[in-house]
mmCIF file of C-alpha atoms in Angstrom:
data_model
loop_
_atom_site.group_PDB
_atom_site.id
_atom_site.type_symbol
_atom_site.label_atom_id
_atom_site.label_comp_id
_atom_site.label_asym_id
_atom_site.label_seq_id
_atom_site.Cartn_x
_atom_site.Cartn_y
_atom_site.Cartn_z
ATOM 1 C CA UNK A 8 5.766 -5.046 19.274
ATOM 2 C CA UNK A 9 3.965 -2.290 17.510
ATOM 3 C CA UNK A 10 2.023 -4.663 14.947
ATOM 4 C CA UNK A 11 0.159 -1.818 12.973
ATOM 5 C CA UNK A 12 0.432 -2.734 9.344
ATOM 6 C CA UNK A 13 2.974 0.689 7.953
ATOM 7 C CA UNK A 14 5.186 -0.278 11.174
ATOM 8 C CA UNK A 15 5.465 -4.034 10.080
ATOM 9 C CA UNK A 16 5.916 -3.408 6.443
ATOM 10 C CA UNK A 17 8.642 -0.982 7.254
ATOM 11 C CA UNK A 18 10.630 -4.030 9.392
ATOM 12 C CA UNK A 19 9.672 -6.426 6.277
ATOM 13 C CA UNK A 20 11.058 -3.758 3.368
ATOM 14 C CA UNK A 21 14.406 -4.087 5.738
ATOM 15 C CA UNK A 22 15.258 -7.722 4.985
ATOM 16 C CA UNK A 23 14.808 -7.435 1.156
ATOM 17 C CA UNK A 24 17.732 -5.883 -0.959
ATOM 18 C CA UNK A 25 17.126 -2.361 -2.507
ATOM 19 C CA UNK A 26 16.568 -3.326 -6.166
ATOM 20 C CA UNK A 27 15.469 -6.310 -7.320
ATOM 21 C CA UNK A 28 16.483 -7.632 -10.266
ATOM 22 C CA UNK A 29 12.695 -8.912 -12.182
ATOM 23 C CA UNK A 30 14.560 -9.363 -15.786
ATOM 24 C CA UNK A 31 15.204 -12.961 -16.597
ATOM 25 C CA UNK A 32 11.489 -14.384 -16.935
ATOM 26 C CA UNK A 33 10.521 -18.021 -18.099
ATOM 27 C CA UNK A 34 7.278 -18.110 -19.267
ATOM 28 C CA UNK A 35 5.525 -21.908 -18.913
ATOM 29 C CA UNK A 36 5.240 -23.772 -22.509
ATOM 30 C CA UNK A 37 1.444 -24.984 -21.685
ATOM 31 C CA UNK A 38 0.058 -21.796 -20.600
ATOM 32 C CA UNK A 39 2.146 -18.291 -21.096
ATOM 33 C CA UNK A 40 0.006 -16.544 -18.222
ATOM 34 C CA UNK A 41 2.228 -18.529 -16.138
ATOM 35 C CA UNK A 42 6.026 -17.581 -15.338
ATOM 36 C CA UNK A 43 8.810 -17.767 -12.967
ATOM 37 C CA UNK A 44 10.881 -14.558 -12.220
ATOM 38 C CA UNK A 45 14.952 -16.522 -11.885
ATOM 39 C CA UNK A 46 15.754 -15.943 -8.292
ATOM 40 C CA UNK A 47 12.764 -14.325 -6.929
ATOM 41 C CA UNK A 48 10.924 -17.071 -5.227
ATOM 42 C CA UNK A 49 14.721 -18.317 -3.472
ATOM 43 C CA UNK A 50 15.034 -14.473 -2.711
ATOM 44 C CA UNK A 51 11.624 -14.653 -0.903
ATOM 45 C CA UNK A 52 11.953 -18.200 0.581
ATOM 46 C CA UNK A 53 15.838 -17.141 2.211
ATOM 47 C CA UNK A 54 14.583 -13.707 3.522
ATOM 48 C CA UNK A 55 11.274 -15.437 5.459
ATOM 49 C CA UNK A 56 12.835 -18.471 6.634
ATOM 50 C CA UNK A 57 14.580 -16.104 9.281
ATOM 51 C CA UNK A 58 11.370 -16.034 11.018
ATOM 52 C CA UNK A 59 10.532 -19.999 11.163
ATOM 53 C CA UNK A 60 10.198 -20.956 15.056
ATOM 54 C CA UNK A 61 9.824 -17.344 15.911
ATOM 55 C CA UNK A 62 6.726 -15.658 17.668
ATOM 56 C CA UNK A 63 5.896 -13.562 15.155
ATOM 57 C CA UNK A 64 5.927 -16.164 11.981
ATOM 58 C CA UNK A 65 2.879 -16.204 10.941
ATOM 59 C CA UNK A 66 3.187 -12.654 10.670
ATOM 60 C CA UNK A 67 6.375 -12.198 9.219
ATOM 61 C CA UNK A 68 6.107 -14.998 6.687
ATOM 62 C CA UNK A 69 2.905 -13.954 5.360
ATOM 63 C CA UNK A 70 3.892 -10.831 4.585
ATOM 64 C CA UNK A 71 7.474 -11.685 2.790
ATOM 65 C CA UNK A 72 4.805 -14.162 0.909
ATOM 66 C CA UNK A 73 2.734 -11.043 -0.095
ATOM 67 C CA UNK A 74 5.657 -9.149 -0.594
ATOM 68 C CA UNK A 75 6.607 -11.856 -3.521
ATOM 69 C CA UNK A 76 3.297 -12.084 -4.780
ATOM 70 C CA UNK A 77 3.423 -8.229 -5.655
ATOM 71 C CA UNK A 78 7.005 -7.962 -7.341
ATOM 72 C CA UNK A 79 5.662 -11.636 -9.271
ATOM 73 C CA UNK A 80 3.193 -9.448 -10.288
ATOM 74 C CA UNK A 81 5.271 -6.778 -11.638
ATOM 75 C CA UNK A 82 7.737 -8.826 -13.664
ATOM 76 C CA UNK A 83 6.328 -8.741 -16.923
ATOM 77 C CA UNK A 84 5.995 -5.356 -16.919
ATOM 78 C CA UNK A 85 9.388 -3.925 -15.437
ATOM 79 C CA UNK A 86 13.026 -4.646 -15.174
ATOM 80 C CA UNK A 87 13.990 -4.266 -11.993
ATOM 81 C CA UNK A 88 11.526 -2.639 -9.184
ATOM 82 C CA UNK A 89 13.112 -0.717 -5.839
ATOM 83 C CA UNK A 90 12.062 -2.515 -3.168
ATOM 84 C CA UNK A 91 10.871 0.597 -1.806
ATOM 85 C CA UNK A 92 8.406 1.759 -4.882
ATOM 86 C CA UNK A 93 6.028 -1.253 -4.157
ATOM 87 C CA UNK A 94 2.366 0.041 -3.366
ATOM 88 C CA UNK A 95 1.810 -0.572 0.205
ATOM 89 C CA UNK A 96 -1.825 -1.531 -0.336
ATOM 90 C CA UNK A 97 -1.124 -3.526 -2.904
ATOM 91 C CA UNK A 98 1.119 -5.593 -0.244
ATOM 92 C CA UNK A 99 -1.371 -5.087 2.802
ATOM 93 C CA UNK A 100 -4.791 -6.735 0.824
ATOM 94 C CA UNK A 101 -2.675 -9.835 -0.190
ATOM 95 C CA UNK A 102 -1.142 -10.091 3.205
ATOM 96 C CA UNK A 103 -4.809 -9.372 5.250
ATOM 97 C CA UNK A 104 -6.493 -11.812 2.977
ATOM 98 C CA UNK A 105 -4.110 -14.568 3.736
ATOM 99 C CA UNK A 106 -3.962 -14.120 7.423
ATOM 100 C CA UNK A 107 -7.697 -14.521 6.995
ATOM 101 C CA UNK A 108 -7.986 -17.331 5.225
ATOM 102 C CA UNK A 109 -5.405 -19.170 7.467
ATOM 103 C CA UNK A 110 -7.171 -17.904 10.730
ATOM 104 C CA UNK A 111 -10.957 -19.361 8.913
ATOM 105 C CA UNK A 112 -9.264 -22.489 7.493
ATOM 106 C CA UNK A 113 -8.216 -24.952 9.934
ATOM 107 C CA UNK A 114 -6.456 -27.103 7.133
ATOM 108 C CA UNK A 115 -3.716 -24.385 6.751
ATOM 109 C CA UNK A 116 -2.742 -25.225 10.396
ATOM 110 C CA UNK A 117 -2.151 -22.056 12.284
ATOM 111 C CA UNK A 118 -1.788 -22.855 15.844
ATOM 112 C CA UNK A 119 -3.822 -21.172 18.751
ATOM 113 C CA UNK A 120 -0.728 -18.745 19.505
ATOM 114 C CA UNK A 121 -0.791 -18.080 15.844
ATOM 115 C CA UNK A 122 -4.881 -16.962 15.315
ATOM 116 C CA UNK A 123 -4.403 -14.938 18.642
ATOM 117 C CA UNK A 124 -1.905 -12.659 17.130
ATOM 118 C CA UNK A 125 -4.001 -12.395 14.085
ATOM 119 C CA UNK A 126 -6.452 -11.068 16.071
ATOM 120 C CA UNK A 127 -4.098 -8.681 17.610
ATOM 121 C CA UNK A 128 -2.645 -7.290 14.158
ATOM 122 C CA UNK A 129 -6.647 -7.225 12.797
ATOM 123 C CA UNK A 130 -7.619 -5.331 16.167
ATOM 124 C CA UNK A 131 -4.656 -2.961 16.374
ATOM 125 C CA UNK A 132 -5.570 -2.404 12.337
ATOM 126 C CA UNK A 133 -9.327 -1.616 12.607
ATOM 127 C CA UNK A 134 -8.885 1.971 11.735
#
């Protein structure tokens, strides 16, 4: 597999419906920074468990987690996002900065098979 970043957020972008809905937010009572976005984090959870037991999870799931983190982020400000108009960058620092953390952190758990093909996305990525 080609694992350069554009090539694996293009196979990523696939599993995720074309618009997402970001309209119905509950903000938290105790602190109004905080919200949920109704049906986003199921959304995310459904599209990544595909890729549980497969060799490319930590991969795959990583990104769908950074994925969500970005359209989270864009809920209060929009109502409804194509999946499409997200900034890749945006999407690529949140996913290289967890692979990193889980590669340096031995408490996340990554398995040897798992910190090799971080290595191979970093290294294939070095441009």
């Amino acid at each position: 597999m080609n694992y350069k970043f554009d090539n694996l957020l293009k196979i990523a972008l696939k599993d995720w419906p074309v618009d997402i809905d970001l309209s119905e937010i509950h903000y938290s009572k105790n602190d109004p920074s905080k919200y949920t976005v109704k049906g986003l984090g199921i959304m995310s959870d459904l599209i990544s468990e595909k890729y549980i037991g497969s060799p490319d999870e930590v991969i795959f799931r990583n990104l769908h987690q950074s994925i969500y983190a970005v359209l989270h982020a864009a809920a209060p400000n929009v109502w409804a996002i194509k999946i499409s108009n997200i900034r890749h960058a945006s999407v690529r620092n949140r996913f290289e900065k967890h692979l990193k953390i889980g590669v340096e952190n031995s408490e996340i758990g990554y398995s040897r098979e798992d910190i090799l093909l971080c290595s191979k996305y970093f290294h294939e990525n070095s441009d």
